[in-house]
PDB file of C-alpha atoms in Angstrom:
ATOM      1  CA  UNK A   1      10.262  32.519  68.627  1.00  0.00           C
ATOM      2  CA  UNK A   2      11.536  29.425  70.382  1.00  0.00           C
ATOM      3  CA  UNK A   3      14.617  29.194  69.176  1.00  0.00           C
ATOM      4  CA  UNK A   4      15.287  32.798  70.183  1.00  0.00           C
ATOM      5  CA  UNK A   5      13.903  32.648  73.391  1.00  0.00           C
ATOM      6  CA  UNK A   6      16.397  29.521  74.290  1.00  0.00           C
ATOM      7  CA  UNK A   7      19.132  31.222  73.033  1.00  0.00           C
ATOM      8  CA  UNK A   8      18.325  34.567  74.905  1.00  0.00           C
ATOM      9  CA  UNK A   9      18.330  32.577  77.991  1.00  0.00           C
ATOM     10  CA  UNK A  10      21.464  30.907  77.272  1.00  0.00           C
ATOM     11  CA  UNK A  11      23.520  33.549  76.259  1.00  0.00           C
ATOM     12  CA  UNK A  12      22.032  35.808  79.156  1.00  0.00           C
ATOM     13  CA  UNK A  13      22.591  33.304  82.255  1.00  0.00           C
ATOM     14  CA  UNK A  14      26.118  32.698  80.530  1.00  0.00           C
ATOM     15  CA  UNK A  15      26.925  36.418  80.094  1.00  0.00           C
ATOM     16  CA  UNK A  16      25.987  37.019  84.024  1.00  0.00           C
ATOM     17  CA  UNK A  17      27.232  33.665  85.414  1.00  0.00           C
ATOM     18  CA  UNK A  18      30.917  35.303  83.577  1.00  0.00           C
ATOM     19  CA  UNK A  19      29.607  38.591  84.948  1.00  0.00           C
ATOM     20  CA  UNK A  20      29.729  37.383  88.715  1.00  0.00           C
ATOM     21  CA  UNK A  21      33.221  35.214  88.163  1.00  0.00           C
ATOM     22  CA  UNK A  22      35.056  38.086  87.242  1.00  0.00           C
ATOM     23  CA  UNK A  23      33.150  41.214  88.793  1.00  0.00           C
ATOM     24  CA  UNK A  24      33.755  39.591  91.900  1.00  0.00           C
ATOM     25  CA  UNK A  25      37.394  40.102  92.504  1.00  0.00           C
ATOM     26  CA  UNK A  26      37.337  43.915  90.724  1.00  0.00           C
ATOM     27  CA  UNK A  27      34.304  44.728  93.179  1.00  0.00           C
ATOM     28  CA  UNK A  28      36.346  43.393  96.026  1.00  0.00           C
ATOM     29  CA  UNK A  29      39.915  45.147  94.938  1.00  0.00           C
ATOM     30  CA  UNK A  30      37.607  48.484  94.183  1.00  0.00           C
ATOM     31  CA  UNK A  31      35.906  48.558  97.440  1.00  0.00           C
ATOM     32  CA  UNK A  32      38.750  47.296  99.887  1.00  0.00           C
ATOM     33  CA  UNK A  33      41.977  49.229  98.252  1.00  0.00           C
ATOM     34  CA  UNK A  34      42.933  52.939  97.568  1.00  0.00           C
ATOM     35  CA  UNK A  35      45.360  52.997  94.841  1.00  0.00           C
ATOM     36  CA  UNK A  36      46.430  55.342  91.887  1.00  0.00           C
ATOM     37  CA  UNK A  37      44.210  55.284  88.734  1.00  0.00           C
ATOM     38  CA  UNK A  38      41.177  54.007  90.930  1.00  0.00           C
ATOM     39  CA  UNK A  39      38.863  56.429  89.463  1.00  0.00           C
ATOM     40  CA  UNK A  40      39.996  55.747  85.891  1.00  0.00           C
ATOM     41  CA  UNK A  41      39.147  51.845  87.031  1.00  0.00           C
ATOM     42  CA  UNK A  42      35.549  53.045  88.128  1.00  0.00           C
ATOM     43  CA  UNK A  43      34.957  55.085  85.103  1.00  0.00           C
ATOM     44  CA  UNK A  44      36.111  52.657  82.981  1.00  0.00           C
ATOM     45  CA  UNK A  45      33.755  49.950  84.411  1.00  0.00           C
ATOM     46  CA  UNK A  46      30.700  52.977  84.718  1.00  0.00           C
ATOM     47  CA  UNK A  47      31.392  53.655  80.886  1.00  0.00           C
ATOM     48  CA  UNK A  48      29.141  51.068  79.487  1.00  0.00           C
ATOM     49  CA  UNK A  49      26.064  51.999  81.260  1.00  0.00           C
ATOM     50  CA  UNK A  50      26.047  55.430  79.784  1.00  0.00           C
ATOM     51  CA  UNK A  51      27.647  54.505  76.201  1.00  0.00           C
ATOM     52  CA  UNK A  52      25.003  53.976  73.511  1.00  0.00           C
ATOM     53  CA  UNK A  53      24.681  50.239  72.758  1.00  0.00           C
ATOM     54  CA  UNK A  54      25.331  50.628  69.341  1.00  0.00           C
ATOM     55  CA  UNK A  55      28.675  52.501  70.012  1.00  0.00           C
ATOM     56  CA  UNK A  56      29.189  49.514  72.252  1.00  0.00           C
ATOM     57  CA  UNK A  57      28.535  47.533  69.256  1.00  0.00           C
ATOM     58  CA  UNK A  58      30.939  49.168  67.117  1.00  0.00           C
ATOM     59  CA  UNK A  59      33.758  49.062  69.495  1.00  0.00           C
ATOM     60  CA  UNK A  60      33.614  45.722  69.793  1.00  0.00           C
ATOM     61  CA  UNK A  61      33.301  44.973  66.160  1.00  0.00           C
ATOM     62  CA  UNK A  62      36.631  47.357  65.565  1.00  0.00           C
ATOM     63  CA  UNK A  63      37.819  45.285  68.471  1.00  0.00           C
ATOM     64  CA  UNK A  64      37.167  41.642  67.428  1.00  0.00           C
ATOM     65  CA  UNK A  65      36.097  41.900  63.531  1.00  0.00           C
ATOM     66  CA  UNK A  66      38.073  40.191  61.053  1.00  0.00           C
ATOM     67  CA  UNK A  67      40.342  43.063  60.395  1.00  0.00           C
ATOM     68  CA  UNK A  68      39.978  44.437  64.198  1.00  0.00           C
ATOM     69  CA  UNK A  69      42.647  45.068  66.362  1.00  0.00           C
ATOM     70  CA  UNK A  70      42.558  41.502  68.372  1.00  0.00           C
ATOM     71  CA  UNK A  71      39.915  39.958  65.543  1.00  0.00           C
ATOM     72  CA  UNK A  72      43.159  39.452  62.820  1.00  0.00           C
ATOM     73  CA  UNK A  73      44.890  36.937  65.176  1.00  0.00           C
ATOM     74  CA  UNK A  74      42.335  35.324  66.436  1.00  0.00           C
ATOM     75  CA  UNK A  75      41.292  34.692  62.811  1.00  0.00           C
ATOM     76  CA  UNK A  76      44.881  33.597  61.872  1.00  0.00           C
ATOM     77  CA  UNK A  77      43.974  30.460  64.248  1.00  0.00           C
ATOM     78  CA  UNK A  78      40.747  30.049  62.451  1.00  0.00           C
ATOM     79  CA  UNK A  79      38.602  31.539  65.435  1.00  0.00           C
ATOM     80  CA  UNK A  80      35.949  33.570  64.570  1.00  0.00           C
ATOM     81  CA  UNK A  81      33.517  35.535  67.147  1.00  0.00           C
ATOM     82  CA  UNK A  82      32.069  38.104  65.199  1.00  0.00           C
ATOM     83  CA  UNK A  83      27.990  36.797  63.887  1.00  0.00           C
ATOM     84  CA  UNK A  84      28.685  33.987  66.319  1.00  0.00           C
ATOM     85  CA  UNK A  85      26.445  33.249  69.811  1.00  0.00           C
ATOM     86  CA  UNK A  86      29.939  34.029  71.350  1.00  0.00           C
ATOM     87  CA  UNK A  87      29.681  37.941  70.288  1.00  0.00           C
ATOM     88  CA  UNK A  88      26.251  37.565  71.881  1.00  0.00           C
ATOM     89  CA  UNK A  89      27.813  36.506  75.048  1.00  0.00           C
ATOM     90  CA  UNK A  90      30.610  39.334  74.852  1.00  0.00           C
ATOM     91  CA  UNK A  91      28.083  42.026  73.689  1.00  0.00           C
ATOM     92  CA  UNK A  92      25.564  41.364  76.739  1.00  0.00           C
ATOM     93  CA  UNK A  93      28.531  41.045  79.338  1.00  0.00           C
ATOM     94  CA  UNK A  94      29.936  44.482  77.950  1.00  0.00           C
ATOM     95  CA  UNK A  95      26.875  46.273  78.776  1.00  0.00           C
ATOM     96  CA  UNK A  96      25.535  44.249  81.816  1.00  0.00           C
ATOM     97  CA  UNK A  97      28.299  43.614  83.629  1.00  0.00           C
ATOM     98  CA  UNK A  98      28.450  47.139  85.025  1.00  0.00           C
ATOM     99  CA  UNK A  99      25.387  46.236  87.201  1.00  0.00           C
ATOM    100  CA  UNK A 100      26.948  43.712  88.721  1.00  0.00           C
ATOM    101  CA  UNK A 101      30.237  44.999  89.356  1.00  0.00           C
ATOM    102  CA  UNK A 102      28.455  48.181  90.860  1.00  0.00           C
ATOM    103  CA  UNK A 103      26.152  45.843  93.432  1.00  0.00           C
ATOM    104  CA  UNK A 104      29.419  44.313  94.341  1.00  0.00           C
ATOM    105  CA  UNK A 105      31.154  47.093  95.568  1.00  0.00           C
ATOM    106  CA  UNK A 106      27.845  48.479  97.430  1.00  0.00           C
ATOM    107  CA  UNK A 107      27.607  45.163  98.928  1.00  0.00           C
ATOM    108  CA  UNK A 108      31.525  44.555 100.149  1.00  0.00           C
ATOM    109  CA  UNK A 109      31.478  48.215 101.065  1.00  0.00           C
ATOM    110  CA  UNK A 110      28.639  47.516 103.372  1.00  0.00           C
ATOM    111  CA  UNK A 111      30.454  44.445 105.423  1.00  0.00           C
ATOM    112  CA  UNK A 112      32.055  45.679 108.627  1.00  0.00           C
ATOM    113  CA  UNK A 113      35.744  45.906 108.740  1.00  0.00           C
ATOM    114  CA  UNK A 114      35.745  44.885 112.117  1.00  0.00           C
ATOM    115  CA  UNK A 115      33.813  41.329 111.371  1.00  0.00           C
ATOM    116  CA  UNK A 116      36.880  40.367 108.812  1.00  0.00           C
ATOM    117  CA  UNK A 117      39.869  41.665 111.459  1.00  0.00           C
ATOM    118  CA  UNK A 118      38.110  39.398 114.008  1.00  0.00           C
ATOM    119  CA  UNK A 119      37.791  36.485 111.606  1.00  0.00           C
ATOM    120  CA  UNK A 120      41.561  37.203 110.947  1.00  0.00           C
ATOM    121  CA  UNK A 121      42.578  37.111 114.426  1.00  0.00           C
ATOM    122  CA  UNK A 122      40.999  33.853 115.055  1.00  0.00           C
ATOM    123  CA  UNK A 123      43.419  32.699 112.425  1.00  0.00           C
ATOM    124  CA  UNK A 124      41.346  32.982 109.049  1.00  0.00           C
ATOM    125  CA  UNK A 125      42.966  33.058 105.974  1.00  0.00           C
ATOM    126  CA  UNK A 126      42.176  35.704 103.482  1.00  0.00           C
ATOM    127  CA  UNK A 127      39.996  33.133 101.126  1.00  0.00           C
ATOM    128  CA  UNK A 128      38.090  32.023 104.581  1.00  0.00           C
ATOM    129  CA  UNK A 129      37.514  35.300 105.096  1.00  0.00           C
ATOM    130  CA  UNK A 130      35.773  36.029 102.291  1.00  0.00           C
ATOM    131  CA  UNK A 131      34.497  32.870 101.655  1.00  0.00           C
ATOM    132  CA  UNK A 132      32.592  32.491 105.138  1.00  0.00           C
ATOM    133  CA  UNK A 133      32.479  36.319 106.542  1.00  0.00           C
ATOM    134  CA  UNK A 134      32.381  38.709 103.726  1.00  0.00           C
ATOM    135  CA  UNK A 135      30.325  36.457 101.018  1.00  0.00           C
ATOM    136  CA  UNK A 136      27.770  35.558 103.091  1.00  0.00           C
ATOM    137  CA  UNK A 137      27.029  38.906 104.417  1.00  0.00           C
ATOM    138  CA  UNK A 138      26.888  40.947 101.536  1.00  0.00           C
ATOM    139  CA  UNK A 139      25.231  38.333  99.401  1.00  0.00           C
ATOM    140  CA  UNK A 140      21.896  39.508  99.172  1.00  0.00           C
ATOM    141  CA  UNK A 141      22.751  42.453  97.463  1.00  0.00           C
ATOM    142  CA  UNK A 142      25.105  40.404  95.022  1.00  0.00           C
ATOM    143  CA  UNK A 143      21.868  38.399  94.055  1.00  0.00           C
ATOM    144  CA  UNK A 144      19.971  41.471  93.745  1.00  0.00           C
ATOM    145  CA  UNK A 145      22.983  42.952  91.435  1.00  0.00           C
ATOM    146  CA  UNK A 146      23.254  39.470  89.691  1.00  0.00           C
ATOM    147  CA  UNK A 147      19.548  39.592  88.659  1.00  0.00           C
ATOM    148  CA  UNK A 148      19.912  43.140  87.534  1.00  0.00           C
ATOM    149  CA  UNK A 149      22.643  42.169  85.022  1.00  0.00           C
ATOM    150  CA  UNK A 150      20.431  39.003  84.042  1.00  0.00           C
ATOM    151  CA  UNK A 151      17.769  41.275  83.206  1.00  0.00           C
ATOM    152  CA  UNK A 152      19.736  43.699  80.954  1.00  0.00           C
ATOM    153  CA  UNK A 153      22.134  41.051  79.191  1.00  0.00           C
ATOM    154  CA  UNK A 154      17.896  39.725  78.300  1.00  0.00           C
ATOM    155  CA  UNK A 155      17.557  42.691  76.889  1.00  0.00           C
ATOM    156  CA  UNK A 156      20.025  44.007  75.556  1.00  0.00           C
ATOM    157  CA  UNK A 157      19.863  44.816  71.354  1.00  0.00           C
ATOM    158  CA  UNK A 158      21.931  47.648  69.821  1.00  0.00           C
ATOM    159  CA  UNK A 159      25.159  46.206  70.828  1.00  0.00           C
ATOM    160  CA  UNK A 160      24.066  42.854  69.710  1.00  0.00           C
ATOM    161  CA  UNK A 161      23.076  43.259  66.413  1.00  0.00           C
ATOM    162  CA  UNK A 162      25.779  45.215  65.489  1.00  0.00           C
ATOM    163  CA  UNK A 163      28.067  42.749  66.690  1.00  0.00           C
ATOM    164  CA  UNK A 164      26.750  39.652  66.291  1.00  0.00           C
ATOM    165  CA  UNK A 165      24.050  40.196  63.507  1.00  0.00           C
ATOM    166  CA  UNK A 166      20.298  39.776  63.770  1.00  0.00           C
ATOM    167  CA  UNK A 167      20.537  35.353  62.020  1.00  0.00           C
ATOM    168  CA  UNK A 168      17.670  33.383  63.146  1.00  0.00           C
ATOM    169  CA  UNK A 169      18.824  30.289  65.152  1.00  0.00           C
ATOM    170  CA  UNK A 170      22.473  31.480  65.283  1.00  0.00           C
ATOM    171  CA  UNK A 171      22.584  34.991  67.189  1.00  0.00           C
ATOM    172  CA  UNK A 172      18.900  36.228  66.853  1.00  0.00           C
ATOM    173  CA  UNK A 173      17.668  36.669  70.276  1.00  0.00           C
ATOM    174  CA  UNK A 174      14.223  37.914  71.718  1.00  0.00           C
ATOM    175  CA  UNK A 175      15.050  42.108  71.458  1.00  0.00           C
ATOM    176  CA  UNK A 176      16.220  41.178  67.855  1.00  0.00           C
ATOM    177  CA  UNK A 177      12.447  39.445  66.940  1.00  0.00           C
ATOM    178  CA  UNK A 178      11.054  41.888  68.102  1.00  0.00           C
ATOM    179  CA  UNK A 179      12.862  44.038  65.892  1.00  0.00           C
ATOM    180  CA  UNK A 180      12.064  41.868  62.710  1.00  0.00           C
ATOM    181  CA  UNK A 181       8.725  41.149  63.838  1.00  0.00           C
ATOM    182  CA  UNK A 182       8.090  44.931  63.776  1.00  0.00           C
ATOM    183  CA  UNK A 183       8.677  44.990  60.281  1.00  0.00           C
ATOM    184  CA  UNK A 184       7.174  41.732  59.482  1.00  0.00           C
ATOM    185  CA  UNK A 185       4.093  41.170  61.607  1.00  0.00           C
ATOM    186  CA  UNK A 186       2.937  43.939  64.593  1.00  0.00           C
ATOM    187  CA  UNK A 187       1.259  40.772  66.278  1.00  0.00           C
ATOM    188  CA  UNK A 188       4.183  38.608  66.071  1.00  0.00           C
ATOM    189  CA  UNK A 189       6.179  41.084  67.708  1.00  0.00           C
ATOM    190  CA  UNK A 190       3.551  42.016  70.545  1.00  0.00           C
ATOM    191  CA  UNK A 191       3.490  38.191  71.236  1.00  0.00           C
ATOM    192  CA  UNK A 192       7.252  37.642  71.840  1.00  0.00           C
ATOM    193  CA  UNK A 193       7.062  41.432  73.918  1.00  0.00           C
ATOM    194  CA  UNK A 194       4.738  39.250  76.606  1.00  0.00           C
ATOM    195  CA  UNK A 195       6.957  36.425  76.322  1.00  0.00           C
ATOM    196  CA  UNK A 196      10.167  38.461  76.699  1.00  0.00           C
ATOM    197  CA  UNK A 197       8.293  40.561  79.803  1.00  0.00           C
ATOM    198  CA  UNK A 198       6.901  37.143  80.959  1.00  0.00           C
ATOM    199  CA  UNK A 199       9.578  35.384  81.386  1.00  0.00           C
ATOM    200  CA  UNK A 200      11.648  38.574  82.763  1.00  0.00           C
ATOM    201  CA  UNK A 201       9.088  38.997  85.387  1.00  0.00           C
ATOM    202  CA  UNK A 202       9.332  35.408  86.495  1.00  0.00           C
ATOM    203  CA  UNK A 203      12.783  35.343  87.283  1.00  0.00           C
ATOM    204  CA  UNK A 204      13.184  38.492  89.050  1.00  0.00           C
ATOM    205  CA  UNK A 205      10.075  37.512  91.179  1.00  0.00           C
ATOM    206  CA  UNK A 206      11.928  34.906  92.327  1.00  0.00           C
ATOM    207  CA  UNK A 207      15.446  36.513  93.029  1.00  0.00           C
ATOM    208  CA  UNK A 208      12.973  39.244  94.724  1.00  0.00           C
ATOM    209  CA  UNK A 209      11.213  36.437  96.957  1.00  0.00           C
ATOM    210  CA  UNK A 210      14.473  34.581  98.055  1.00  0.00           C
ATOM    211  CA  UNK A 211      15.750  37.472  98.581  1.00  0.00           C
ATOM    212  CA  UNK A 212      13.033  38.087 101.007  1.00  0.00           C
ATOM    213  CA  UNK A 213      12.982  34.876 102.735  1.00  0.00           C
ATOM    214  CA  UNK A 214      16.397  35.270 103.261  1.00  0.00           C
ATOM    215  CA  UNK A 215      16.607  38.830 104.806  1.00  0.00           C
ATOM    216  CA  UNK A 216      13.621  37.373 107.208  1.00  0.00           C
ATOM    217  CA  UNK A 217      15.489  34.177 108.178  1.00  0.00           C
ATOM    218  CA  UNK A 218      18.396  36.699 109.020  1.00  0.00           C
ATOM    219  CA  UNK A 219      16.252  38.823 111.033  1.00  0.00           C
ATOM    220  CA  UNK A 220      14.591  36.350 112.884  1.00  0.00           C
TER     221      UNK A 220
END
């Protein structure tokens, strides 16, 4: 149970920490720019929130296996990623990263125009720009998307254990204990459920009262 609790919090803070790094500058692009094939962009990026995890899976297992489309040269240099803690990264930032990106856009959609033109006439670049005007403002709702995608990479499962197997201390996280504690022991599995929705509860409380202290501090 404690190994896959510390790897569910690994490979979940690591799968929204890559989440954020490069939903960031796709959010930004989506919500700032009109250009052809946008809404094939937005669909493509909306696709994994409605796609059943274990197609999800399966894609990425055609994708990356050993005989999949980019898996045969990546094994050719002896690097594996399928039944590895890496497919656990890939197969929670596949599904969670829509939450993200989707916060993102709401949130750099929200930030007045007018704010970044007047940063820009006092001779900001673009990076100050959104480093100290547009960041800052809509940042509040990136946290609140950031802890969204947290939560779901936590619990994500059919895409996982299709992709990355269900091996204790190698790729078996919390959801997939569960899932063999079901079939195992009914009170081994209800005891890592509380620890899973403990532990989930925590950490959004937090995000939630930051969140809160920060929206006061702003309005005060």
């Amino acid at each position: 149970a404690l190994q896959a609790m510390r790897l569910s919090l690994i490979t979940s803070t690591t799968a929204t920490a890559l989440a954020v790094l490069l939903g960031l500058s796709a959010a930004w692009l989506l919500s700032r720019r009109r250009f052809r094939g946008r809404t094939v962009v937005e669909t493509l990026i909306d696709l994994p929130m409605v796609l059943p995890p274990a197609v999800a899976g399966l894609a990425l297992l055609m994708a990356f296996g050993r005989r999949g489309l980019l898996g045969q040269p990546l094994s050719l240099l002896g690097i594996e990623v399928v039944f590895t803690p890496v497919a656990v990264v890939m197969a929670q930032l596949f599904i969670a990263s829509p939450f993200f990106v989707k916060a993102a856009i709401a949130g750099f959609g929200a930030v007045s125009h007018d704010l970044e033109e007047a940063a820009r006439l006092d001779g900001a670049g673009a990076l100050e720009v959104f480093r100290y005007v547009t960041l800052p403002l809509a940042r509040n709702i990136l946290y609140s998307g950031a802890a969204m995608t947290w939560a779901r990479a936590l619990g994500e499962f059919g895409a996982t254990i299709i992709f990355a197997g269900n091996f204790p201390g190698r790729t078996q996280t919390m959801p997939l204990a569960i899932y063999l504690g079901i079939e195992l022991d009914i009170s081994l599995a209800l005891t890592l459920s509380v620890m899973l929705l403990g532990v989930a509860f925590l950490v959004l409380l937090v995000v939630k009262r930051v969140l809160h202290r920060q929206i006061a501090a702003v309005q005060a």
